[in-house]
PDB file of C-alpha atoms in Angstrom:
ATOM      1  CA  UNK A  12      11.238 100.402 147.513  1.00  0.00           C
ATOM      2  CA  UNK A  13       9.341  98.745 144.678  1.00  0.00           C
ATOM      3  CA  UNK A  14      11.871  95.898 144.792  1.00  0.00           C
ATOM      4  CA  UNK A  15      11.552  95.628 148.580  1.00  0.00           C
ATOM      5  CA  UNK A  16       7.748  95.618 148.501  1.00  0.00           C
ATOM      6  CA  UNK A  17       7.621  92.836 145.934  1.00  0.00           C
ATOM      7  CA  UNK A  18      10.224  90.747 147.737  1.00  0.00           C
ATOM      8  CA  UNK A  19       8.110  91.192 150.859  1.00  0.00           C
ATOM      9  CA  UNK A  20       5.253  89.421 149.062  1.00  0.00           C
ATOM     10  CA  UNK A  21       7.506  86.345 148.971  1.00  0.00           C
ATOM     11  CA  UNK A  22       9.281  86.665 152.316  1.00  0.00           C
ATOM     12  CA  UNK A  23       5.914  86.867 154.078  1.00  0.00           C
ATOM     13  CA  UNK A  24       6.271  83.069 154.047  1.00  0.00           C
ATOM     14  CA  UNK A  25       8.965  83.508 156.707  1.00  0.00           C
ATOM     15  CA  UNK A  26       6.356  84.638 159.227  1.00  0.00           C
ATOM     16  CA  UNK A  27       5.105  82.137 161.796  1.00  0.00           C
ATOM     17  CA  UNK A  28       3.320  79.829 161.187  1.00  0.00           C
ATOM     18  CA  UNK A  29       3.607  80.139 157.399  1.00  0.00           C
ATOM     19  CA  UNK A  30       7.225  78.962 157.363  1.00  0.00           C
ATOM     20  CA  UNK A  31       6.103  75.587 158.702  1.00  0.00           C
ATOM     21  CA  UNK A  32       4.547  74.931 155.289  1.00  0.00           C
ATOM     22  CA  UNK A  33       7.786  75.710 153.390  1.00  0.00           C
ATOM     23  CA  UNK A  34      10.431  73.186 152.310  1.00  0.00           C
ATOM     24  CA  UNK A  35      13.961  73.565 153.695  1.00  0.00           C
ATOM     25  CA  UNK A  36      15.386  74.511 150.295  1.00  0.00           C
ATOM     26  CA  UNK A  37      12.783  77.248 149.921  1.00  0.00           C
ATOM     27  CA  UNK A  38      13.502  78.461 153.457  1.00  0.00           C
ATOM     28  CA  UNK A  39      17.081  79.105 152.314  1.00  0.00           C
ATOM     29  CA  UNK A  40      15.835  80.951 149.242  1.00  0.00           C
ATOM     30  CA  UNK A  41      13.497  83.107 151.331  1.00  0.00           C
ATOM     31  CA  UNK A  42      16.319  83.854 153.758  1.00  0.00           C
ATOM     32  CA  UNK A  43      18.540  85.269 151.009  1.00  0.00           C
ATOM     33  CA  UNK A  44      15.598  87.114 149.469  1.00  0.00           C
ATOM     34  CA  UNK A  45      14.983  88.759 152.832  1.00  0.00           C
ATOM     35  CA  UNK A  46      18.606  89.932 152.843  1.00  0.00           C
ATOM     36  CA  UNK A  47      17.962  91.657 149.530  1.00  0.00           C
ATOM     37  CA  UNK A  48      14.595  92.959 150.711  1.00  0.00           C
ATOM     38  CA  UNK A  49      15.833  94.594 153.906  1.00  0.00           C
ATOM     39  CA  UNK A  50      18.702  96.231 152.025  1.00  0.00           C
ATOM     40  CA  UNK A  51      16.404  97.549 149.288  1.00  0.00           C
ATOM     41  CA  UNK A  52      13.987  98.821 151.943  1.00  0.00           C
ATOM     42  CA  UNK A  53      16.510 100.587 154.200  1.00  0.00           C
ATOM     43  CA  UNK A  54      18.720 101.939 151.429  1.00  0.00           C
ATOM     44  CA  UNK A  55      15.648 103.007 149.451  1.00  0.00           C
ATOM     45  CA  UNK A  56      14.363 105.162 152.291  1.00  0.00           C
ATOM     46  CA  UNK A  57      17.862 106.556 152.813  1.00  0.00           C
ATOM     47  CA  UNK A  58      18.139 107.440 149.118  1.00  0.00           C
ATOM     48  CA  UNK A  59      14.819 109.305 149.338  1.00  0.00           C
ATOM     49  CA  UNK A  60      16.122 111.263 152.338  1.00  0.00           C
ATOM     50  CA  UNK A  61      19.349 112.115 150.488  1.00  0.00           C
ATOM     51  CA  UNK A  62      17.405 113.260 147.439  1.00  0.00           C
ATOM     52  CA  UNK A  63      14.990 115.409 149.442  1.00  0.00           C
ATOM     53  CA  UNK A  64      17.916 117.016 151.265  1.00  0.00           C
ATOM     54  CA  UNK A  65      19.559 117.859 147.936  1.00  0.00           C
ATOM     55  CA  UNK A  66      16.374 119.630 146.846  1.00  0.00           C
ATOM     56  CA  UNK A  67      16.919 122.036 149.744  1.00  0.00           C
ATOM     57  CA  UNK A  68      20.644 122.393 149.116  1.00  0.00           C
ATOM     58  CA  UNK A  69      21.916 119.956 151.756  1.00  0.00           C
ATOM     59  CA  UNK A  70      24.271 117.097 150.928  1.00  0.00           C
ATOM     60  CA  UNK A  71      23.907 114.318 153.502  1.00  0.00           C
ATOM     61  CA  UNK A  72      26.475 111.507 153.816  1.00  0.00           C
ATOM     62  CA  UNK A  73      25.794 108.146 152.204  1.00  0.00           C
ATOM     63  CA  UNK A  74      24.146 105.667 154.565  1.00  0.00           C
ATOM     64  CA  UNK A  75      24.767 102.445 152.601  1.00  0.00           C
ATOM     65  CA  UNK A  76      27.797 101.505 150.526  1.00  0.00           C
ATOM     66  CA  UNK A  77      27.239  98.090 148.933  1.00  0.00           C
ATOM     67  CA  UNK A  78      27.373  96.192 152.263  1.00  0.00           C
ATOM     68  CA  UNK A  79      26.974  92.724 150.762  1.00  0.00           C
ATOM     69  CA  UNK A  80      30.425  92.838 149.167  1.00  0.00           C
ATOM     70  CA  UNK A  81      31.997  93.346 152.607  1.00  0.00           C
ATOM     71  CA  UNK A  82      34.884  90.967 153.309  1.00  0.00           C
ATOM     72  CA  UNK A  83      34.479  91.049 157.101  1.00  0.00           C
ATOM     73  CA  UNK A  84      31.789  91.834 159.656  1.00  0.00           C
ATOM     74  CA  UNK A  85      33.696  95.004 160.567  1.00  0.00           C
ATOM     75  CA  UNK A  86      33.706  95.965 156.887  1.00  0.00           C
ATOM     76  CA  UNK A  87      29.973  95.204 156.739  1.00  0.00           C
ATOM     77  CA  UNK A  88      29.295  97.696 159.522  1.00  0.00           C
ATOM     78  CA  UNK A  89      31.429 100.299 157.768  1.00  0.00           C
ATOM     79  CA  UNK A  90      29.063  99.916 154.805  1.00  0.00           C
ATOM     80  CA  UNK A  91      25.662  99.134 156.401  1.00  0.00           C
ATOM     81  CA  UNK A  92      23.491 101.819 158.036  1.00  0.00           C
ATOM     82  CA  UNK A  93      26.567 104.022 158.390  1.00  0.00           C
ATOM     83  CA  UNK A  94      24.788 106.650 160.479  1.00  0.00           C
ATOM     84  CA  UNK A  95      23.796 104.035 163.077  1.00  0.00           C
ATOM     85  CA  UNK A  96      27.164 102.262 163.161  1.00  0.00           C
ATOM     86  CA  UNK A  97      28.940 105.631 163.526  1.00  0.00           C
ATOM     87  CA  UNK A  98      26.645 106.555 166.409  1.00  0.00           C
ATOM     88  CA  UNK A  99      27.250 103.224 168.140  1.00  0.00           C
ATOM     89  CA  UNK A 100      31.007 103.684 167.766  1.00  0.00           C
ATOM     90  CA  UNK A 101      31.099 107.308 168.945  1.00  0.00           C
ATOM     91  CA  UNK A 102      28.578 107.158 171.780  1.00  0.00           C
ATOM     92  CA  UNK A 103      28.807 103.575 173.086  1.00  0.00           C
ATOM     93  CA  UNK A 104      31.975 101.763 172.003  1.00  0.00           C
ATOM     94  CA  UNK A 105      34.451 104.615 172.581  1.00  0.00           C
ATOM     95  CA  UNK A 106      32.913 105.755 175.922  1.00  0.00           C
ATOM     96  CA  UNK A 107      33.089 102.127 177.114  1.00  0.00           C
ATOM     97  CA  UNK A 108      36.830 102.264 176.499  1.00  0.00           C
ATOM     98  CA  UNK A 109      37.069 101.089 172.909  1.00  0.00           C
ATOM     99  CA  UNK A 110      40.257  99.103 172.387  1.00  0.00           C
ATOM    100  CA  UNK A 111      42.335 101.028 174.929  1.00  0.00           C
ATOM    101  CA  UNK A 112      42.180  98.581 177.851  1.00  0.00           C
ATOM    102  CA  UNK A 113      43.421  95.255 176.556  1.00  0.00           C
ATOM    103  CA  UNK A 114      42.020  92.538 174.356  1.00  0.00           C
ATOM    104  CA  UNK A 115      39.484  91.071 176.784  1.00  0.00           C
ATOM    105  CA  UNK A 116      37.948  94.486 177.487  1.00  0.00           C
ATOM    106  CA  UNK A 117      37.877  95.244 173.755  1.00  0.00           C
ATOM    107  CA  UNK A 118      35.951  92.038 173.056  1.00  0.00           C
ATOM    108  CA  UNK A 119      33.499  92.855 175.846  1.00  0.00           C
ATOM    109  CA  UNK A 120      33.019  96.401 174.541  1.00  0.00           C
ATOM    110  CA  UNK A 121      32.282  95.106 171.041  1.00  0.00           C
ATOM    111  CA  UNK A 122      29.667  92.623 172.252  1.00  0.00           C
ATOM    112  CA  UNK A 123      28.067  95.075 174.705  1.00  0.00           C
ATOM    113  CA  UNK A 124      27.875  97.829 172.081  1.00  0.00           C
ATOM    114  CA  UNK A 125      26.278  95.622 169.461  1.00  0.00           C
ATOM    115  CA  UNK A 126      23.872  94.036 171.971  1.00  0.00           C
ATOM    116  CA  UNK A 127      22.667  97.515 172.933  1.00  0.00           C
ATOM    117  CA  UNK A 128      22.455  98.338 169.235  1.00  0.00           C
ATOM    118  CA  UNK A 129      20.194  95.315 168.834  1.00  0.00           C
ATOM    119  CA  UNK A 130      17.919  96.522 171.629  1.00  0.00           C
ATOM    120  CA  UNK A 131      17.765  99.913 169.897  1.00  0.00           C
ATOM    121  CA  UNK A 132      15.728  98.190 167.168  1.00  0.00           C
ATOM    122  CA  UNK A 133      13.196  96.780 169.625  1.00  0.00           C
ATOM    123  CA  UNK A 134      12.748  95.399 173.134  1.00  0.00           C
ATOM    124  CA  UNK A 135      12.784  91.717 172.169  1.00  0.00           C
ATOM    125  CA  UNK A 136      15.126  88.818 172.846  1.00  0.00           C
ATOM    126  CA  UNK A 137      15.660  88.279 169.116  1.00  0.00           C
ATOM    127  CA  UNK A 138      17.006  91.816 168.652  1.00  0.00           C
ATOM    128  CA  UNK A 139      19.271  91.425 171.675  1.00  0.00           C
ATOM    129  CA  UNK A 140      20.662  88.126 170.375  1.00  0.00           C
ATOM    130  CA  UNK A 141      21.025  89.597 166.871  1.00  0.00           C
ATOM    131  CA  UNK A 142      23.164  92.442 168.196  1.00  0.00           C
ATOM    132  CA  UNK A 143      25.154  90.213 170.547  1.00  0.00           C
ATOM    133  CA  UNK A 144      25.966  87.762 167.742  1.00  0.00           C
ATOM    134  CA  UNK A 145      27.246  90.590 165.546  1.00  0.00           C
ATOM    135  CA  UNK A 146      29.403  91.722 168.464  1.00  0.00           C
ATOM    136  CA  UNK A 147      30.660  88.175 168.998  1.00  0.00           C
ATOM    137  CA  UNK A 148      31.589  87.877 165.313  1.00  0.00           C
ATOM    138  CA  UNK A 149      33.408  91.219 165.510  1.00  0.00           C
ATOM    139  CA  UNK A 150      35.370  89.940 168.516  1.00  0.00           C
ATOM    140  CA  UNK A 151      36.221  86.645 166.778  1.00  0.00           C
ATOM    141  CA  UNK A 152      37.391  88.553 163.710  1.00  0.00           C
ATOM    142  CA  UNK A 153      39.604  90.812 165.767  1.00  0.00           C
ATOM    143  CA  UNK A 154      41.159  87.788 167.462  1.00  0.00           C
ATOM    144  CA  UNK A 155      41.631  85.419 164.527  1.00  0.00           C
ATOM    145  CA  UNK A 156      40.813  86.925 161.129  1.00  0.00           C
ATOM    146  CA  UNK A 157      42.292  90.432 161.069  1.00  0.00           C
ATOM    147  CA  UNK A 158      45.564  89.039 159.718  1.00  0.00           C
ATOM    148  CA  UNK A 159      43.736  88.401 156.424  1.00  0.00           C
ATOM    149  CA  UNK A 160      42.897  92.094 155.962  1.00  0.00           C
ATOM    150  CA  UNK A 161      44.597  93.571 152.953  1.00  0.00           C
ATOM    151  CA  UNK A 162      44.755  90.238 151.138  1.00  0.00           C
ATOM    152  CA  UNK A 163      45.194  90.821 147.429  1.00  0.00           C
ATOM    153  CA  UNK A 164      43.816  87.483 146.236  1.00  0.00           C
ATOM    154  CA  UNK A 165      40.489  88.097 144.425  1.00  0.00           C
ATOM    155  CA  UNK A 166      39.468  84.496 145.116  1.00  0.00           C
ATOM    156  CA  UNK A 167      40.127  84.837 148.849  1.00  0.00           C
ATOM    157  CA  UNK A 168      38.248  88.130 149.034  1.00  0.00           C
ATOM    158  CA  UNK A 169      35.312  86.621 147.117  1.00  0.00           C
ATOM    159  CA  UNK A 170      35.228  83.685 149.556  1.00  0.00           C
ATOM    160  CA  UNK A 171      35.322  86.058 152.517  1.00  0.00           C
ATOM    161  CA  UNK A 172      32.502  88.159 151.051  1.00  0.00           C
ATOM    162  CA  UNK A 173      30.378  85.027 150.606  1.00  0.00           C
ATOM    163  CA  UNK A 174      31.000  83.912 154.208  1.00  0.00           C
ATOM    164  CA  UNK A 175      30.099  87.364 155.539  1.00  0.00           C
ATOM    165  CA  UNK A 176      26.919  87.530 153.432  1.00  0.00           C
ATOM    166  CA  UNK A 177      25.974  84.026 154.589  1.00  0.00           C
ATOM    167  CA  UNK A 178      26.508  84.898 158.270  1.00  0.00           C
ATOM    168  CA  UNK A 179      24.655  88.206 158.002  1.00  0.00           C
ATOM    169  CA  UNK A 180      21.756  86.498 156.223  1.00  0.00           C
ATOM    170  CA  UNK A 181      21.432  83.851 158.939  1.00  0.00           C
ATOM    171  CA  UNK A 182      21.280  86.561 161.586  1.00  0.00           C
ATOM    172  CA  UNK A 183      18.534  88.382 159.667  1.00  0.00           C
ATOM    173  CA  UNK A 184      16.235  85.553 160.814  1.00  0.00           C
ATOM    174  CA  UNK A 185      16.264  87.195 164.239  1.00  0.00           C
ATOM    175  CA  UNK A 186      15.277  90.485 162.632  1.00  0.00           C
ATOM    176  CA  UNK A 187      12.459  88.995 160.591  1.00  0.00           C
ATOM    177  CA  UNK A 188      11.068  86.964 163.512  1.00  0.00           C
ATOM    178  CA  UNK A 189      11.237  89.027 166.743  1.00  0.00           C
ATOM    179  CA  UNK A 190       9.772  86.090 168.699  1.00  0.00           C
ATOM    180  CA  UNK A 191      12.922  84.138 169.561  1.00  0.00           C
ATOM    181  CA  UNK A 192      11.124  80.769 169.640  1.00  0.00           C
ATOM    182  CA  UNK A 193       9.874  81.330 166.095  1.00  0.00           C
ATOM    183  CA  UNK A 194      13.321  82.445 164.930  1.00  0.00           C
ATOM    184  CA  UNK A 195      14.885  79.328 166.463  1.00  0.00           C
ATOM    185  CA  UNK A 196      12.272  77.116 164.789  1.00  0.00           C
ATOM    186  CA  UNK A 197      12.983  78.709 161.405  1.00  0.00           C
ATOM    187  CA  UNK A 198      16.727  78.191 161.887  1.00  0.00           C
ATOM    188  CA  UNK A 199      16.211  74.512 162.740  1.00  0.00           C
ATOM    189  CA  UNK A 200      13.943  74.173 159.713  1.00  0.00           C
ATOM    190  CA  UNK A 201      16.783  75.247 157.420  1.00  0.00           C
ATOM    191  CA  UNK A 202      18.553  71.982 158.196  1.00  0.00           C
ATOM    192  CA  UNK A 203      15.506  69.728 158.377  1.00  0.00           C
ATOM    193  CA  UNK A 204      15.037  66.893 155.906  1.00  0.00           C
ATOM    194  CA  UNK A 205      11.400  66.322 156.881  1.00  0.00           C
ATOM    195  CA  UNK A 206       8.893  66.211 154.041  1.00  0.00           C
ATOM    196  CA  UNK A 207       6.413  69.095 154.024  1.00  0.00           C
ATOM    197  CA  UNK A 208       2.938  68.107 152.767  1.00  0.00           C
ATOM    198  CA  UNK A 209       1.442  70.366 150.118  1.00  0.00           C
ATOM    199  CA  UNK A 210       4.180  73.069 150.230  1.00  0.00           C
ATOM    200  CA  UNK A 211       3.596  76.454 148.579  1.00  0.00           C
ATOM    201  CA  UNK A 212       5.236  77.168 145.252  1.00  0.00           C
ATOM    202  CA  UNK A 213       8.016  79.756 145.259  1.00  0.00           C
ATOM    203  CA  UNK A 214       8.569  81.271 141.817  1.00  0.00           C
ATOM    204  CA  UNK A 215      12.357  81.314 141.550  1.00  0.00           C
ATOM    205  CA  UNK A 216      12.489  83.196 138.249  1.00  0.00           C
ATOM    206  CA  UNK A 217      10.357  85.976 139.724  1.00  0.00           C
ATOM    207  CA  UNK A 218      12.491  85.982 142.862  1.00  0.00           C
ATOM    208  CA  UNK A 219      15.624  86.406 140.746  1.00  0.00           C
ATOM    209  CA  UNK A 220      14.016  89.247 138.785  1.00  0.00           C
ATOM    210  CA  UNK A 221      13.354  91.199 141.975  1.00  0.00           C
ATOM    211  CA  UNK A 222      16.737  90.354 143.526  1.00  0.00           C
ATOM    212  CA  UNK A 223      18.613  91.310 140.358  1.00  0.00           C
ATOM    213  CA  UNK A 224      18.590  95.107 140.913  1.00  0.00           C
ATOM    214  CA  UNK A 225      20.269  94.635 144.303  1.00  0.00           C
ATOM    215  CA  UNK A 226      22.829  92.238 142.814  1.00  0.00           C
ATOM    216  CA  UNK A 227      23.543  94.651 139.948  1.00  0.00           C
ATOM    217  CA  UNK A 228      24.006  97.543 142.325  1.00  0.00           C
ATOM    218  CA  UNK A 229      26.510  95.571 144.397  1.00  0.00           C
ATOM    219  CA  UNK A 230      28.544  93.761 141.781  1.00  0.00           C
ATOM    220  CA  UNK A 231      28.230  95.674 138.508  1.00  0.00           C
ATOM    221  CA  UNK A 232      27.713  99.337 139.352  1.00  0.00           C
ATOM    222  CA  UNK A 233      31.245 100.636 140.066  1.00  0.00           C
ATOM    223  CA  UNK A 234      32.244 102.720 143.043  1.00  0.00           C
ATOM    224  CA  UNK A 235      31.780 106.412 142.293  1.00  0.00           C
ATOM    225  CA  UNK A 236      33.807 109.494 143.175  1.00  0.00           C
ATOM    226  CA  UNK A 237      32.622 111.335 146.245  1.00  0.00           C
ATOM    227  CA  UNK A 238      29.912 113.831 145.383  1.00  0.00           C
ATOM    228  CA  UNK A 239      28.976 112.231 142.069  1.00  0.00           C
ATOM    229  CA  UNK A 240      25.683 110.502 141.349  1.00  0.00           C
ATOM    230  CA  UNK A 241      25.353 106.748 141.052  1.00  0.00           C
ATOM    231  CA  UNK A 242      23.922 107.057 137.539  1.00  0.00           C
ATOM    232  CA  UNK A 243      26.771 109.362 136.527  1.00  0.00           C
ATOM    233  CA  UNK A 244      29.345 106.675 137.313  1.00  0.00           C
ATOM    234  CA  UNK A 245      27.771 104.085 134.951  1.00  0.00           C
ATOM    235  CA  UNK A 246      28.725 103.383 131.368  1.00  0.00           C
ATOM    236  CA  UNK A 247      26.031 103.952 128.720  1.00  0.00           C
ATOM    237  CA  UNK A 248      25.678 100.180 128.231  1.00  0.00           C
ATOM    238  CA  UNK A 249      25.100  99.611 131.933  1.00  0.00           C
ATOM    239  CA  UNK A 250      22.603 102.472 132.030  1.00  0.00           C
ATOM    240  CA  UNK A 251      20.696 100.806 129.188  1.00  0.00           C
ATOM    241  CA  UNK A 252      20.734  97.434 130.982  1.00  0.00           C
ATOM    242  CA  UNK A 253      19.534  98.918 134.279  1.00  0.00           C
ATOM    243  CA  UNK A 254      16.812 100.884 132.465  1.00  0.00           C
ATOM    244  CA  UNK A 255      15.636  97.674 130.781  1.00  0.00           C
ATOM    245  CA  UNK A 256      15.412  95.892 134.155  1.00  0.00           C
ATOM    246  CA  UNK A 257      13.415  98.790 135.608  1.00  0.00           C
ATOM    247  CA  UNK A 258      11.100  98.679 132.587  1.00  0.00           C
ATOM    248  CA  UNK A 259      10.473  94.951 133.017  1.00  0.00           C
ATOM    249  CA  UNK A 260       9.670  95.406 136.710  1.00  0.00           C
ATOM    250  CA  UNK A 261       7.355  98.316 135.868  1.00  0.00           C
ATOM    251  CA  UNK A 262       5.455  96.158 133.375  1.00  0.00           C
ATOM    252  CA  UNK A 263       5.162  93.463 136.053  1.00  0.00           C
ATOM    253  CA  UNK A 264       3.715  96.067 138.420  1.00  0.00           C
ATOM    254  CA  UNK A 265       1.084  97.063 135.862  1.00  0.00           C
ATOM    255  CA  UNK A 266       0.075  93.426 135.543  1.00  0.00           C
ATOM    256  CA  UNK A 267      -0.810  93.086 139.220  1.00  0.00           C
ATOM    257  CA  UNK A 268       0.860  91.282 142.110  1.00  0.00           C
ATOM    258  CA  UNK A 269       1.158  87.607 142.944  1.00  0.00           C
ATOM    259  CA  UNK A 270       0.067  87.031 146.519  1.00  0.00           C
ATOM    260  CA  UNK A 271       1.721  84.266 148.559  1.00  0.00           C
ATOM    261  CA  UNK A 272      -0.293  81.053 148.764  1.00  0.00           C
ATOM    262  CA  UNK A 273      -0.974  79.277 152.056  1.00  0.00           C
ATOM    263  CA  UNK A 274      -1.977  75.589 151.991  1.00  0.00           C
ATOM    264  CA  UNK A 275      -5.432  75.045 153.499  1.00  0.00           C
ATOM    265  CA  UNK A 276      -7.146  71.700 154.114  1.00  0.00           C
ATOM    266  CA  UNK A 277     -10.920  71.206 153.950  1.00  0.00           C
ATOM    267  CA  UNK A 278     -12.802  67.983 154.619  1.00  0.00           C
ATOM    268  CA  UNK A 279     -12.565  66.806 151.034  1.00  0.00           C
ATOM    269  CA  UNK A 280     -10.021  68.924 149.149  1.00  0.00           C
ATOM    270  CA  UNK A 281      -6.723  70.755 149.460  1.00  0.00           C
ATOM    271  CA  UNK A 282      -6.598  74.421 148.516  1.00  0.00           C
ATOM    272  CA  UNK A 283      -4.189  77.333 148.553  1.00  0.00           C
ATOM    273  CA  UNK A 284      -5.331  80.716 149.824  1.00  0.00           C
ATOM    274  CA  UNK A 285      -3.792  83.955 148.595  1.00  0.00           C
ATOM    275  CA  UNK A 286      -2.339  85.747 151.614  1.00  0.00           C
ATOM    276  CA  UNK A 287      -1.768  89.479 151.442  1.00  0.00           C
ATOM    277  CA  UNK A 288       0.135  89.670 154.731  1.00  0.00           C
ATOM    278  CA  UNK A 289       0.243  88.272 158.235  1.00  0.00           C
ATOM    279  CA  UNK A 290      -0.086  90.466 161.294  1.00  0.00           C
ATOM    280  CA  UNK A 291       2.659  88.820 163.364  1.00  0.00           C
ATOM    281  CA  UNK A 292       1.641  89.967 166.874  1.00  0.00           C
ATOM    282  CA  UNK A 293      -1.833  88.422 166.545  1.00  0.00           C
ATOM    283  CA  UNK A 294      -1.145  86.033 163.622  1.00  0.00           C
ATOM    284  CA  UNK A 295      -4.284  87.467 161.995  1.00  0.00           C
ATOM    285  CA  UNK A 296      -4.233  86.809 158.272  1.00  0.00           C
ATOM    286  CA  UNK A 297      -5.532  89.387 155.821  1.00  0.00           C
ATOM    287  CA  UNK A 298      -6.404  87.421 152.708  1.00  0.00           C
ATOM    288  CA  UNK A 299      -7.604  88.689 149.337  1.00  0.00           C
ATOM    289  CA  UNK A 300     -10.280  87.109 147.141  1.00  0.00           C
ATOM    290  CA  UNK A 301     -13.897  86.038 147.460  1.00  0.00           C
ATOM    291  CA  UNK A 302     -15.577  85.013 150.696  1.00  0.00           C
ATOM    292  CA  UNK A 303     -15.733  81.295 151.378  1.00  0.00           C
ATOM    293  CA  UNK A 304     -15.686  79.265 154.573  1.00  0.00           C
ATOM    294  CA  UNK A 305     -12.892  76.729 155.000  1.00  0.00           C
ATOM    295  CA  UNK A 306     -11.270  74.980 157.937  1.00  0.00           C
ATOM    296  CA  UNK A 307      -7.579  75.460 158.701  1.00  0.00           C
ATOM    297  CA  UNK A 308      -5.597  72.606 160.167  1.00  0.00           C
ATOM    298  CA  UNK A 309      -4.599  73.070 163.806  1.00  0.00           C
ATOM    299  CA  UNK A 310      -0.999  73.067 162.596  1.00  0.00           C
ATOM    300  CA  UNK A 311      -1.578  76.566 161.225  1.00  0.00           C
ATOM    301  CA  UNK A 312      -3.903  78.372 163.620  1.00  0.00           C
ATOM    302  CA  UNK A 313      -6.013  77.391 166.605  1.00  0.00           C
ATOM    303  CA  UNK A 314      -8.692  80.063 166.117  1.00  0.00           C
ATOM    304  CA  UNK A 315      -7.981  81.862 162.844  1.00  0.00           C
ATOM    305  CA  UNK A 316      -9.694  85.066 161.849  1.00  0.00           C
ATOM    306  CA  UNK A 317      -9.947  84.535 158.090  1.00  0.00           C
ATOM    307  CA  UNK A 318     -11.441  87.004 155.649  1.00  0.00           C
ATOM    308  CA  UNK A 319     -11.938  86.894 151.882  1.00  0.00           C
ATOM    309  CA  UNK A 320     -10.420  83.619 150.783  1.00  0.00           C
ATOM    310  CA  UNK A 321      -9.199  83.218 147.219  1.00  0.00           C
ATOM    311  CA  UNK A 322      -8.995  79.524 146.431  1.00  0.00           C
ATOM    312  CA  UNK A 323      -6.954  77.686 143.835  1.00  0.00           C
ATOM    313  CA  UNK A 324      -7.802  73.999 143.708  1.00  0.00           C
ATOM    314  CA  UNK A 325      -4.994  71.649 144.674  1.00  0.00           C
TER     315      UNK A 325
END
């Protein structure tokens, strides 16, 4: 959760209208960081639930199993939010007929199930489209890609895992931005070559430091026997390395947090303001620092409610 919270400080740039100030290359970086953030957030809460259950003598099933090494969308859903995907399969997909009534009906059942799964997350067009697109990808896989299952080529499996991670990451835009118009604008911005005046600075080294624990957990920590702990399946050298990473992040936490910076234009100077977070429904910014009156360009807000600006001359 510490990793997720700190990645959230960076991915807050993905909120509207902040992403309009971000370069296309940084939009891609933020997109992948959000993939790591949402995994660290969801799996972190699940790990807490598993641990609390163990304290009372209950062993709950794993809810996440390194989903970003999945080699297909179907494999992703066997690894991601396993309790939800199992529920969707048992109580929606199978009652709809599953794969028992021909290919066309199977494809429809996949898309309908996942679309309803999207709406389960929230009553918004973005969630509906997110679920439908996952269902569409599942149908396309079943029609064209299933023949590749069981491939023994490490290079082919690595390529498939990259494609799946890329596709899943693109669809996370719809999760991050429930307003479909904003999600569409962010997607278009990924492929825009337009120059962005006075863009915010994204600290890539810091981003890598916070993404590294997720990467380590996926690609270095080995699979463990059922019933064993994750730490118990590591070698002593890997335990030392992971402990060192945790120590570095803990020291960073003691040193304070770096708040995202939003470009602000006054009559005579350019500034950046440190943004704690953006309340998306109202676009109200909560900003840390000292009080000072500045004027935001109409490109950012029409009637902003700004409190406590922290300025860094630009």
